[in-house]
XYZ file of C-alpha atoms in Angstrom:
258
model
C 2.647 35.304 -34.721
C 4.680 34.750 -31.563
C 7.149 32.530 -33.462
C 7.630 35.264 -36.032
C 8.370 37.809 -33.333
C 10.809 35.524 -31.563
C 12.587 34.819 -34.829
C 12.937 38.510 -35.556
C 14.261 39.191 -32.090
C 16.742 36.337 -32.413
C 18.012 37.744 -35.712
C 18.450 41.170 -34.105
C 20.458 39.575 -31.291
C 22.628 37.695 -33.832
C 23.464 40.909 -35.695
C 24.517 42.543 -32.383
C 26.767 39.600 -31.451
C 28.443 39.275 -34.847
C 29.286 43.012 -35.039
C 27.393 43.611 -38.265
C 26.861 47.295 -39.087
C 23.519 48.283 -37.634
C 22.449 51.672 -36.293
C 20.896 50.327 -33.148
C 20.216 47.059 -31.333
C 17.277 48.484 -29.496
C 14.727 47.671 -32.110
C 11.402 48.315 -33.666
C 10.558 44.823 -32.386
C 10.598 46.002 -28.772
C 7.123 47.416 -29.213
C 5.778 43.925 -29.872
C 6.793 42.719 -26.440
C 5.102 45.722 -24.848
C 1.976 45.510 -26.976
C -1.176 45.504 -24.808
C -4.001 43.107 -25.608
C -6.151 46.166 -26.303
C -4.223 47.187 -29.453
C -6.453 47.324 -32.526
C -5.262 46.896 -36.122
C -6.833 49.064 -38.743
C -6.532 49.507 -42.511
C -6.940 53.236 -42.594
C -8.003 54.203 -46.150
C -7.497 57.782 -47.234
C -10.213 60.348 -48.069
C -10.587 59.167 -51.684
C -10.687 55.493 -50.835
C -13.103 55.010 -47.974
C -12.106 57.875 -45.613
C -11.505 55.617 -42.624
C -11.596 57.355 -39.256
C -9.323 56.518 -36.341
C -11.612 54.912 -33.755
C -14.139 57.405 -32.487
C -12.050 60.387 -33.496
C -12.453 62.514 -36.613
C -8.874 61.841 -37.670
C -8.299 60.483 -41.192
C -5.626 60.414 -43.902
C -6.070 63.064 -46.620
C -4.937 62.795 -50.231
C -1.650 64.570 -49.293
C -0.721 61.595 -47.101
C -1.262 63.521 -43.880
C -3.198 62.735 -40.738
C -5.752 65.456 -40.156
C -9.216 66.121 -38.707
C -12.110 67.494 -40.775
C -13.749 69.231 -37.780
C -10.453 70.435 -36.245
C -11.557 68.753 -33.060
C -8.332 66.729 -32.754
C -4.660 67.612 -32.387
C -1.812 65.208 -33.229
C 1.680 64.693 -31.898
C 4.342 62.916 -33.914
C 6.570 60.769 -31.639
C 8.751 59.288 -34.339
C 10.268 55.923 -33.511
C 10.475 56.671 -29.765
C 6.774 56.206 -28.993
C 4.910 53.161 -27.718
C 1.367 51.950 -27.329
C 1.406 53.058 -23.667
C 3.361 56.318 -23.996
C 2.492 59.182 -21.680
C 1.057 62.306 -23.308
C 3.553 64.418 -25.186
C 2.046 67.888 -25.498
C 4.930 70.170 -26.438
C 4.391 70.058 -30.233
C 0.801 69.531 -31.393
C -0.557 70.102 -34.861
C -3.841 69.851 -36.742
C -2.119 67.998 -39.592
C 1.040 65.845 -39.690
C 2.686 63.656 -42.304
C 2.024 59.876 -42.279
C 5.350 58.015 -41.961
C 5.585 54.177 -41.717
C 7.599 52.990 -38.740
C 6.572 55.927 -36.522
C 4.248 56.497 -33.593
C 1.695 59.240 -33.090
C -0.644 60.500 -30.411
C -4.140 61.866 -31.004
C -6.010 64.037 -28.525
C -9.295 65.832 -28.385
C -8.525 69.497 -28.615
C -11.115 70.207 -25.919
C -9.227 67.982 -23.440
C -6.127 70.195 -23.497
C -5.773 73.417 -21.536
C -2.999 76.041 -21.780
C -2.221 77.421 -18.331
C -1.038 80.893 -17.487
C 2.544 79.641 -17.629
C 2.046 78.738 -21.245
C 2.319 74.984 -20.504
C -0.223 72.542 -21.901
C -1.938 69.862 -19.799
C -4.364 67.066 -20.509
C -7.585 66.670 -18.507
C -7.593 63.822 -15.963
C -10.927 62.585 -17.336
C -9.586 62.304 -20.866
C -8.404 59.396 -23.027
C -6.160 59.562 -26.115
C -4.776 57.384 -28.882
C -1.253 55.949 -29.176
C -0.980 54.955 -32.837
C 1.712 53.158 -34.910
C 1.948 53.184 -38.719
C 3.406 49.926 -40.014
C 3.122 50.412 -43.806
C 1.367 52.054 -46.716
C -1.564 50.575 -48.516
C -1.130 51.126 -52.245
C -2.974 50.336 -55.474
C -1.545 48.456 -58.424
C 0.157 51.592 -59.730
C 1.880 52.172 -56.409
C -0.243 55.150 -55.471
C -0.957 55.387 -51.731
C -4.567 54.670 -50.864
C -4.121 54.470 -47.107
C -1.949 53.080 -44.338
C -1.832 50.054 -42.033
C -2.073 51.315 -38.503
C -2.558 49.921 -35.060
C -3.648 51.903 -32.007
C -4.315 51.708 -28.314
C -6.748 53.927 -26.444
C -4.935 55.116 -23.333
C -6.719 56.393 -20.234
C -5.122 59.164 -18.186
C -3.848 58.435 -14.690
C -4.668 61.455 -12.431
C -2.024 60.540 -9.861
C -2.421 62.675 -6.757
C -4.741 65.208 -8.395
C -8.400 65.389 -7.337
C -11.071 63.926 -9.606
C -12.580 66.129 -12.279
C -15.339 68.400 -10.840
C -14.707 67.221 -7.303
C -16.146 69.705 -4.776
C -13.097 71.111 -2.994
C -15.102 73.105 -0.470
C -18.466 74.689 0.156
C -18.859 78.322 1.235
C -22.279 78.850 2.876
C -23.958 82.153 3.482
C -27.521 83.272 4.070
C -30.102 85.304 5.959
C -31.949 84.776 9.206
C -35.665 84.921 9.940
C -35.556 88.737 10.260
C -33.854 88.958 6.829
C -30.530 89.975 8.440
C -27.342 88.497 7.041
C -25.866 85.581 8.934
C -22.062 85.708 9.153
C -20.507 83.346 6.640
C -18.247 80.450 7.570
C -14.577 81.070 8.285
C -12.066 80.859 5.388
C -11.285 77.417 4.068
C -7.931 76.169 2.883
C -7.513 73.686 0.027
C -4.129 72.071 -0.545
C -2.982 70.544 -3.838
C 0.163 68.539 -4.769
C 3.415 70.430 -4.113
C 4.588 72.297 -7.184
C 1.163 72.476 -8.821
C 0.248 75.340 -11.064
C -3.101 76.842 -10.049
C -5.398 78.984 -12.209
C -8.603 80.543 -10.865
C -11.912 80.915 -12.716
C -14.281 82.980 -10.573
C -17.143 82.286 -12.983
C -18.662 85.742 -12.239
C -18.146 85.585 -8.462
C -15.000 87.756 -8.202
C -16.929 90.551 -6.446
C -18.224 88.182 -3.770
C -15.603 85.498 -3.229
C -11.859 85.654 -2.703
C -9.671 82.774 -3.814
C -6.063 83.481 -2.768
C -3.247 81.272 -4.061
C -0.134 80.711 -1.924
C 2.078 78.109 -3.476
C -0.019 74.922 -3.673
C -2.668 76.156 -1.277
C -5.835 78.107 -2.023
C -7.779 80.051 0.649
C -11.453 80.515 -0.157
C -13.675 83.025 1.645
C -16.450 85.564 1.108
C -15.872 89.231 0.612
C -18.176 91.831 2.189
C -20.533 91.694 -0.804
C -22.839 88.715 -1.057
C -25.816 88.162 -3.395
C -28.816 86.151 -2.345
C -27.984 83.290 -4.639
C -25.837 80.178 -5.033
C -23.243 79.352 -7.634
C -19.918 77.798 -8.539
C -16.358 78.978 -8.965
C -13.600 76.811 -10.360
C -9.925 76.025 -9.641
C -7.793 74.513 -12.412
C -4.777 72.606 -11.131
C -1.859 71.375 -13.287
C 0.590 68.754 -12.058
C 3.094 68.014 -14.842
C 1.218 67.348 -18.030
C -2.095 66.514 -16.343
C -4.739 68.923 -14.968
C -7.985 68.793 -13.153
C -10.818 71.192 -12.306
C -12.317 71.350 -8.854
C -15.432 73.210 -7.726
C -15.881 75.890 -5.033
C -19.537 75.513 -4.161
C -21.241 78.745 -3.086
C -24.444 77.985 -1.220
C -27.061 80.550 -0.194
C -29.446 79.351 2.534
C -32.364 80.835 4.452
C -32.243 80.173 8.197
C -35.497 79.540 10.108
């Protein structure tokens, strides 16, 4: 296999040197040199010929020669010839169904791993993984009718960069009552700072009457309001940095002082 790849690369170089008419000397072969050891080859038969699914996803090829998902739990991006097995998430144009095209790359995501922020921009959860997939050729029967496609794919984990881990406790706000059932003053406001330029969306999770979460640039100030119920709970902060996002927890703790 390596000899075959080297031979193909050598021929490409020869065409470039001799000035033959080619559209590009960057190549489909470049992907072979960047191919991780984790890439898996798959004969993906269509819905009438085995209904092969892509890995653990619900994505398959229907009889119209399109990638789709029976449960609508997946969304697909078509990267054309500019993708790779390690490509970063491309979230600008996602669809439930896209045409299968040999020679092109695709990405497959769980729909539940993608959030649309208030700005309208999409981001992928830092605890997600996704598929980078390449279609090399059709699989056809004796009459030439397509029965599937030869694909190869790599499962790519997300790098969270400088974002906090998913469901990390960003801060704890403690309040409570003393032995004479009088309220004890809550702790002073707490500041939480995220990467510069982050987009921050707040989910009070029902605590908007009791907790204030004020956003100033990339900083959130968390504190109690004057109303406090005798219970504990959680509020959430969603933070987007580029095409990645995370969710952190504001822990609200009610305690009884002796």
